[in-house]
Tab-separated table of C-alpha atoms in Angstrom:
chain	number	residue	atom	x	y	z
A	1	MET	CA	-45.350	59.919	-165.251
A	2	ASN	CA	-47.613	62.922	-165.967
A	3	GLU	CA	-47.515	62.590	-169.756
A	4	HIS	CA	-49.350	59.254	-169.513
A	5	LYS	CA	-52.312	60.716	-167.660
A	6	PRO	CA	-55.580	61.259	-169.558
A	7	SER	CA	-56.036	64.917	-170.447
A	8	PHE	CA	-58.915	65.417	-167.980
A	9	GLU	CA	-56.418	64.790	-165.160
A	10	LYS	CA	-54.207	67.600	-166.434
A	11	ILE	CA	-56.794	70.217	-167.415
A	12	ASN	CA	-60.131	71.283	-165.956
A	13	TYR	CA	-61.956	71.705	-169.264
A	14	SER	CA	-64.860	73.539	-167.645
A	15	LEU	CA	-62.518	76.435	-166.783
A	16	ARG	CA	-61.027	77.041	-170.248
A	17	VAL	CA	-62.325	80.430	-171.341
A	18	ALA	CA	-62.377	80.023	-175.147
A	19	LYS	CA	-63.813	76.509	-174.829
A	20	ASN	CA	-66.491	77.875	-172.520
A	21	ILE	CA	-67.388	80.528	-175.090
A	22	GLU	CA	-67.537	77.921	-177.863
A	23	ARG	CA	-69.930	75.755	-175.825
A	24	LYS	CA	-72.286	78.668	-175.237
A	25	MET	CA	-72.327	79.577	-178.933
A	26	ILE	CA	-73.151	75.992	-179.870
A	27	VAL	CA	-75.866	75.710	-177.214
A	28	GLU	CA	-77.363	79.013	-178.352
A	29	SER	CA	-77.662	77.857	-181.970
A	30	LEU	CA	-78.669	74.188	-181.602
A	31	PRO	CA	-82.357	74.935	-180.800
A	32	ARG	CA	-82.713	75.716	-184.520
A	33	LEU	CA	-82.692	71.928	-185.034
A	34	LYS	CA	-86.345	71.982	-183.984
A	35	GLU	CA	-87.114	72.384	-187.700
A	36	PHE	CA	-86.100	68.713	-188.022
A	37	ASN	CA	-87.389	67.415	-184.702
A	38	SER	CA	-88.033	68.499	-181.140
A	39	LEU	CA	-84.760	68.655	-179.214
A	40	ASP	CA	-86.146	66.434	-176.473
A	41	ASN	CA	-86.281	63.693	-179.106
A	42	TYR	CA	-82.544	64.017	-179.753
A	43	THR	CA	-79.815	61.949	-178.127
A	44	TYR	CA	-76.582	63.679	-177.129
A	45	ILE	CA	-73.460	61.535	-177.448
A	46	GLY	CA	-70.085	62.773	-176.285
A	47	PHE	CA	-66.998	62.235	-174.159
A	48	GLY	CA	-68.089	63.368	-170.697
A	49	SER	CA	-64.804	63.016	-168.779
A	50	PRO	CA	-65.293	63.459	-165.018
A	51	PHE	CA	-66.569	67.019	-165.504
A	52	PHE	CA	-69.542	66.264	-167.826
A	53	THR	CA	-69.709	69.973	-168.663
A	54	ASP	CA	-71.330	69.523	-172.081
A	55	PHE	CA	-73.847	67.056	-170.681
A	56	ILE	CA	-75.009	69.488	-168.005
A	57	LEU	CA	-75.432	72.269	-170.576
A	58	PHE	CA	-77.164	70.118	-173.165
A	59	HIS	CA	-79.621	68.759	-170.617
A	60	LYS	CA	-80.361	71.938	-168.666
A	61	GLN	CA	-80.252	74.431	-171.542
A	62	LEU	CA	-81.584	72.315	-174.410
A	63	GLY	CA	-83.787	69.852	-172.572
A	64	ILE	CA	-82.081	66.803	-174.074
A	65	LYS	CA	-82.869	63.841	-171.837
A	66	LYS	CA	-81.135	60.941	-173.557
A	67	LEU	CA	-77.419	61.308	-172.870
A	68	ILE	CA	-74.627	58.861	-173.716
A	69	SER	CA	-71.009	59.273	-172.606
A	70	ILE	CA	-68.274	57.209	-174.248
A	71	GLU	CA	-65.179	56.706	-172.100
A	72	LYS	CA	-62.129	54.684	-173.114
A	73	GLU	CA	-60.507	55.003	-169.659
A	74	GLU	CA	-62.369	52.022	-168.203
A	75	GLU	CA	-59.973	51.834	-165.273
A	76	LYS	CA	-61.391	55.221	-164.183
A	77	LYS	CA	-64.955	53.860	-164.187
A	78	GLU	CA	-65.515	54.403	-160.482
A	79	ARG	CA	-64.586	58.070	-160.791
A	80	PHE	CA	-66.831	58.606	-163.835
A	81	GLU	CA	-69.777	56.962	-162.095
A	82	PHE	CA	-69.268	59.071	-158.987
A	83	ASN	CA	-69.165	62.314	-161.005
A	84	LYS	CA	-72.173	61.645	-163.241
A	85	PRO	CA	-74.409	64.704	-162.743
A	86	PHE	CA	-77.519	62.764	-163.787
A	87	ASN	CA	-78.168	59.105	-163.102
A	88	SER	CA	-79.830	58.833	-166.526
A	89	ILE	CA	-76.520	59.272	-168.405
A	90	GLN	CA	-75.708	56.003	-170.159
A	91	MET	CA	-72.017	55.161	-169.839
A	92	ILE	CA	-70.210	53.138	-172.510
A	93	TYR	CA	-66.713	52.064	-171.466
A	94	LYS	CA	-65.108	51.385	-174.823
A	95	HIS	CA	-62.934	53.061	-177.410
A	96	SER	CA	-65.100	55.451	-179.422
A	97	THR	CA	-64.683	53.378	-182.607
A	98	HIS	CA	-66.104	50.236	-180.993
A	99	ALA	CA	-68.897	52.153	-179.262
A	100	LEU	CA	-69.988	53.939	-182.446
A	101	GLN	CA	-69.955	50.689	-184.393
A	102	ASN	CA	-71.730	48.465	-181.876
A	103	ASP	CA	-73.539	50.385	-179.132
A	104	ILE	CA	-75.245	53.395	-180.716
A	105	ASN	CA	-78.711	53.357	-182.271
A	106	HIS	CA	-77.979	55.436	-185.343
A	107	GLN	CA	-81.677	55.596	-186.250
A	108	ASP	CA	-82.245	57.958	-183.320
A	109	LYS	CA	-81.983	61.690	-183.933
A	110	LYS	CA	-78.625	62.606	-182.458
A	111	ILE	CA	-76.035	65.264	-181.775
A	112	ILE	CA	-72.572	63.722	-181.536
A	113	TRP	CA	-69.603	65.688	-180.244
A	114	LEU	CA	-66.307	63.856	-180.715
A	115	ASP	CA	-64.167	66.076	-178.504
A	116	TYR	CA	-60.671	64.622	-178.919
A	117	ASP	CA	-57.649	65.965	-177.074
A	118	TYR	CA	-55.198	64.935	-179.790
A	119	GLN	CA	-54.465	65.680	-183.434
A	120	LEU	CA	-56.310	64.359	-186.455
A	121	ASP	CA	-55.280	60.824	-187.398
A	122	TYR	CA	-56.687	57.643	-188.937
A	123	SER	CA	-58.573	56.712	-185.728
A	124	VAL	CA	-60.569	59.956	-185.821
A	125	LEU	CA	-61.371	59.428	-189.489
A	126	ILE	CA	-62.613	55.889	-188.802
A	127	ASP	CA	-65.087	57.369	-186.287
A	128	VAL	CA	-66.171	60.154	-188.652
A	129	GLU	CA	-66.674	57.723	-191.518
A	130	GLU	CA	-68.808	55.443	-189.332
A	131	ILE	CA	-71.088	58.335	-188.403
A	132	ALA	CA	-71.335	59.638	-191.982
A	133	LYS	CA	-72.342	56.141	-193.140
A	134	LYS	CA	-75.124	55.832	-190.560
A	135	SER	CA	-76.458	59.311	-189.745
A	136	THR	CA	-79.976	60.382	-190.645
A	137	SER	CA	-81.365	63.713	-191.833
A	138	GLY	CA	-81.212	66.304	-189.048
A	139	ASP	CA	-78.275	64.687	-187.230
A	140	MET	CA	-75.381	66.891	-186.113
A	141	LEU	CA	-71.725	65.878	-185.867
A	142	LEU	CA	-69.088	68.031	-184.159
A	143	ILE	CA	-65.385	67.167	-184.068
A	144	THR	CA	-62.855	68.947	-181.859
A	145	LEU	CA	-59.132	68.363	-182.355
A	146	ASN	CA	-55.758	69.615	-181.241
A	147	ALA	CA	-54.649	71.821	-184.152
A	148	ASN	CA	-51.094	72.584	-183.068
A	149	ALA	CA	-48.866	72.465	-186.131
A	150	ASN	CA	-46.746	69.300	-186.174
A	151	GLN	CA	-43.329	70.842	-186.272
A	152	SER	CA	-41.757	74.121	-187.280
A	153	LEU	CA	-38.447	74.588	-189.001
A	154	SER	CA	-35.668	76.090	-186.980
A	155	ASN	CA	-33.834	79.050	-188.428
A	156	SER	CA	-30.798	76.834	-188.864
A	157	ASP	CA	-32.587	74.139	-190.882
A	158	THR	CA	-34.909	75.274	-193.661
A	159	SER	CA	-33.785	72.652	-196.162
A	160	GLU	CA	-36.216	71.091	-198.631
A	161	ALA	CA	-35.357	67.683	-197.207
A	162	LYS	CA	-36.507	68.794	-193.756
A	163	LYS	CA	-39.736	70.220	-195.176
A	164	ILE	CA	-40.472	66.987	-197.022
A	165	LYS	CA	-39.802	64.985	-193.868
A	166	ILE	CA	-42.285	67.087	-191.859
A	167	LEU	CA	-44.915	66.839	-194.590
A	168	ASN	CA	-44.495	63.071	-194.861
A	169	LYS	CA	-44.835	62.749	-191.088
A	170	PHE	CA	-48.147	64.604	-191.348
A	171	LYS	CA	-49.382	62.250	-194.075
A	172	GLU	CA	-48.283	59.085	-192.273
A	173	LYS	CA	-50.886	59.620	-189.544
A	174	PHE	CA	-53.685	58.842	-191.984
A	175	SER	CA	-52.832	55.227	-192.722
A	176	PHE	CA	-52.630	52.242	-190.417
A	177	LYS	CA	-52.365	48.458	-190.576
A	178	ASP	CA	-54.017	46.667	-187.682
A	179	GLU	CA	-52.962	43.403	-186.046
A	180	ASP	CA	-55.242	41.436	-188.400
A	181	GLY	CA	-53.547	42.929	-191.434
A	182	GLU	CA	-56.460	45.221	-192.350
A	183	ILE	CA	-55.243	48.491	-193.860
A	184	PHE	CA	-56.947	51.806	-193.138
A	185	ASP	CA	-55.708	54.401	-195.605
A	186	PHE	CA	-57.208	57.887	-195.729
A	187	LYS	CA	-54.370	59.644	-197.574
A	188	GLU	CA	-56.602	60.131	-200.626
A	189	PHE	CA	-58.509	62.794	-198.684
A	190	ILE	CA	-55.453	65.001	-198.198
A	191	ASN	CA	-55.337	68.050	-200.429
A	192	PRO	CA	-53.233	66.740	-203.386
A	193	SER	CA	-51.383	70.049	-203.722
A	194	ILE	CA	-50.540	70.323	-200.018
A	195	SER	CA	-47.121	71.729	-199.155
A	196	TYR	CA	-45.128	72.171	-195.978
A	197	MET	CA	-46.260	75.809	-195.801
A	198	ASP	CA	-49.910	74.702	-195.701
A	199	ILE	CA	-49.502	72.962	-192.341
A	200	GLU	CA	-47.810	75.808	-190.515
A	201	SER	CA	-49.659	77.787	-187.854
A	202	TRP	CA	-53.459	77.855	-188.367
A	203	GLY	CA	-52.952	76.367	-191.831
A	204	TYR	CA	-52.707	73.011	-190.050
A	205	SER	CA	-56.281	73.421	-188.845
A	206	LYS	CA	-57.498	74.322	-192.341
A	207	GLU	CA	-55.925	71.235	-193.884
A	208	CYS	CA	-57.438	69.015	-191.188
A	209	LYS	CA	-60.878	70.417	-191.938
A	210	ILE	CA	-60.364	69.734	-195.645
A	211	ILE	CA	-59.446	66.104	-194.935
A	212	ILE	CA	-62.504	65.559	-192.718
A	213	SER	CA	-64.872	67.204	-195.196
A	214	ASN	CA	-63.436	65.227	-198.111
A	215	LEU	CA	-63.973	62.012	-196.149
A	216	VAL	CA	-67.580	62.918	-195.233
A	217	GLU	CA	-68.338	63.813	-198.846
A	218	ASP	CA	-66.885	60.526	-200.095
A	219	ALA	CA	-68.739	58.440	-197.470
A	220	LEU	CA	-72.057	60.044	-198.376
A	221	LYS	CA	-71.427	59.619	-202.104
A	222	LYS	CA	-70.818	55.878	-201.649
A	223	ARG	CA	-73.795	55.542	-199.324
A	224	ASN	CA	-76.155	57.386	-201.653
A	225	LEU	CA	-75.060	55.241	-204.596
A	226	ALA	CA	-75.431	51.986	-202.674
A	227	PHE	CA	-78.827	52.703	-201.107
A	228	SER	CA	-80.369	55.187	-203.588
A	229	GLU	CA	-80.345	57.945	-200.943
A	230	ASN	CA	-79.751	61.668	-201.296
A	231	LEU	CA	-78.062	62.557	-198.011
A	232	LYS	CA	-75.981	65.741	-197.988
A	233	PHE	CA	-74.031	67.714	-195.412
A	234	LYS	CA	-73.395	71.333	-194.562
A	235	ILE	CA	-70.717	72.832	-192.326
A	236	ILE	CA	-72.341	74.817	-189.518
A	237	TYR	CA	-69.379	75.432	-187.204
A	238	ASN	CA	-65.754	76.126	-188.025
A	239	PHE	CA	-64.093	77.369	-184.836
A	240	ASN	CA	-60.463	78.027	-184.036
A	241	TYR	CA	-59.322	78.959	-180.547
A	242	SER	CA	-56.368	78.625	-178.208
A	243	ASP	CA	-56.617	77.480	-174.594
A	244	GLY	CA	-53.050	76.383	-174.037
A	245	ALA	CA	-53.133	74.621	-177.413
A	246	ASP	CA	-54.508	75.578	-180.812
A	247	MET	CA	-57.853	73.822	-181.299
A	248	LEU	CA	-60.257	73.185	-184.159
A	249	THR	CA	-63.967	72.436	-183.924
A	250	VAL	CA	-65.856	71.670	-187.126
A	251	GLY	CA	-69.561	70.870	-187.061
A	252	TYR	CA	-71.720	69.264	-189.758
A	253	ILE	CA	-75.449	68.819	-190.195
A	254	PHE	CA	-76.723	65.964	-192.355
A	255	TYR	CA	-79.879	66.421	-194.406
A	256	ASP	CA	-81.601	64.847	-197.381
A	257	ASN	CA	-83.231	66.499	-200.393
A	258	GLU	CA	-86.691	66.393	-198.853
A	259	ASP	CA	-85.449	68.272	-195.776
A	260	GLU	CA	-83.512	71.047	-197.513
A	261	GLU	CA	-86.282	73.529	-196.712
A	262	LYS	CA	-86.052	72.525	-193.046
A	263	LEU	CA	-82.322	73.274	-193.115
A	264	ASN	CA	-82.965	76.663	-194.708
A	265	ASN	CA	-85.574	77.410	-192.050
A	266	CYS	CA	-82.995	76.722	-189.330
A	267	ASN	CA	-81.310	79.995	-190.392
A	268	PHE	CA	-77.982	79.041	-188.850
A	269	ASP	CA	-76.455	81.776	-191.014
A	270	ASN	CA	-78.115	84.343	-188.739
A	271	PHE	CA	-75.420	83.616	-186.183
A	272	SER	CA	-72.187	85.475	-186.855
A	273	TYR	CA	-70.129	82.420	-185.870
A	274	CYS	CA	-71.915	80.126	-188.363
A	275	LYS	CA	-71.532	82.171	-191.530
A	276	ASP	CA	-68.581	81.047	-193.633
A	277	GLU	CA	-67.348	77.464	-193.756
A	278	ASN	CA	-64.132	78.539	-195.517
A	279	GLN	CA	-63.276	81.284	-193.044
A	280	PRO	CA	-62.925	79.939	-189.487
A	281	TYR	CA	-64.402	81.890	-186.628
A	282	LEU	CA	-61.500	82.665	-184.313
A	283	ILE	CA	-62.539	82.748	-180.661
A	284	THR	CA	-60.163	84.957	-178.738
A	285	ALA	CA	-60.813	85.783	-175.101
A	286	PRO	CA	-59.173	89.070	-174.045
A	287	LYS	CA	-57.616	89.091	-170.591
A	288	LEU	CA	-59.517	91.778	-168.690
A	289	THR	CA	-60.041	92.398	-164.990
A	290	LEU	CA	-63.437	91.907	-163.378
A	291	LYS	CA	-63.755	95.666	-162.886
A	292	GLU	CA	-62.925	96.307	-166.563
A	293	LEU	CA	-65.492	93.720	-167.665
A	294	HIS	CA	-68.247	95.295	-165.551
A	295	HIS	CA	-67.360	98.739	-166.831
A	296	ILE	CA	-67.487	97.701	-170.495
A	297	ASP	CA	-70.697	95.686	-170.006
A	298	TYR	CA	-72.446	98.833	-168.791
A	299	TYR	CA	-72.017	100.406	-172.248
A	300	LEU	CA	-72.914	97.326	-174.281
A	301	PRO	CA	-74.476	96.557	-176.664
A	302	ASP	CA	-75.156	99.963	-178.233
A	303	ASN	CA	-73.290	102.686	-176.326
A	304	LEU	CA	-69.673	101.600	-176.457
A	305	SER	CA	-68.705	104.751	-178.335
A	306	SER	CA	-69.739	106.807	-175.307
A	307	MET	CA	-67.649	104.810	-172.854
A	308	PRO	CA	-64.928	106.871	-171.131
A	309	ASP	CA	-61.433	105.790	-172.088
A	310	ILE	CA	-60.033	103.326	-169.547
A	311	LYS	CA	-56.800	102.590	-171.437
A	312	ILE	CA	-57.782	99.136	-172.666
A	313	ASP	CA	-56.097	97.893	-175.818
A	314	GLU	CA	-58.392	98.570	-178.786
A	315	ASP	CA	-58.035	95.000	-180.085
A	316	ASP	CA	-59.077	93.579	-176.703
A	317	LEU	CA	-62.091	95.876	-176.621
A	318	GLU	CA	-63.130	94.854	-180.128
A	319	MET	CA	-62.729	91.162	-179.310
A	320	TYR	CA	-64.759	91.457	-176.126
A	321	GLU	CA	-67.555	93.284	-177.931
A	322	LYS	CA	-67.891	90.261	-180.253
A	323	ILE	CA	-68.079	87.613	-177.557
A	324	TYR	CA	-69.245	89.390	-174.362
A	325	ARG	CA	-72.584	87.546	-174.250
A	326	TYR	CA	-70.705	84.239	-174.017
A	327	TYR	CA	-67.832	85.363	-171.775
A	328	PRO	CA	-67.742	83.139	-168.675
A	329	SER	CA	-68.011	84.365	-165.117
A	330	PHE	CA	-65.667	82.404	-162.873
A	331	ILE	CA	-66.159	83.193	-159.211
A	332	GLU	CA	-64.845	81.624	-156.028
A	333	GLY	CA	-67.531	80.076	-153.899
A	334	VAL	CA	-67.954	78.051	-150.724
A	335	ARG	CA	-67.552	74.316	-151.382
């Protein structure tokens, strides 16, 4: 029974530490979009689930007033409506593909976060392609995916046949024939030299990012040719983290030639987690006690070398130093 539940009924996403850190990093950096337009002129579009965590942050921290939540679980409508933190949130009860195609004004400045709880497949790529075909300069697209490697070889079966089978299973997810006979085939965007080894461990995440970026590049090339435009894209976020499952978040900004200076003035590269699109930023949250956290905080940001030794693993200390400003504080309170 439980495996058929939507993921928000299994996991409280607002309490996942690495996810919480990722949100805060994104919210810290998005104000740079003011070079394109005031943030209160942007629309935020996402998958709220009953927790609406991103919506609360984007409204309260960024001042974004126009908020749209896409929910495919229409049978849970009553619960979503009850949990809406702001009455102004527009709810669209459709599959994301249908909502993006028919219910979104793509001329508005927008930040779209497609926060999926499953692996990359043709359905995700249909959504990404739709957005790439319709976005305007200054728009931001973020995609979050489950990046758990498909399948690992057991020690007893490392045959080439098994490797080929696993690789083919990976590729099969990117083509689909619907009930009307229309074929959606995105296999051309897979790295042509991909091997079984490339989709092991975090390599799976890297290959997924390559596929998405290849698709976005192709969609913009066709669009620019058809409409004499010069729209480009740049990767701003490339996060990996684990909160029970390996996850990937990749974020793109769209811009045209005339707005390249605006993009440069955003200075996203000033943020350590936005620097290298080819080298993912791994968010790792060390498991420390509340007393240890308070003790380390006292010596941050500049006096950590003078902190008395409290027998904390050096790797944990180094990790915490990188992300302490975003580390969540979960406390028990009176309900």
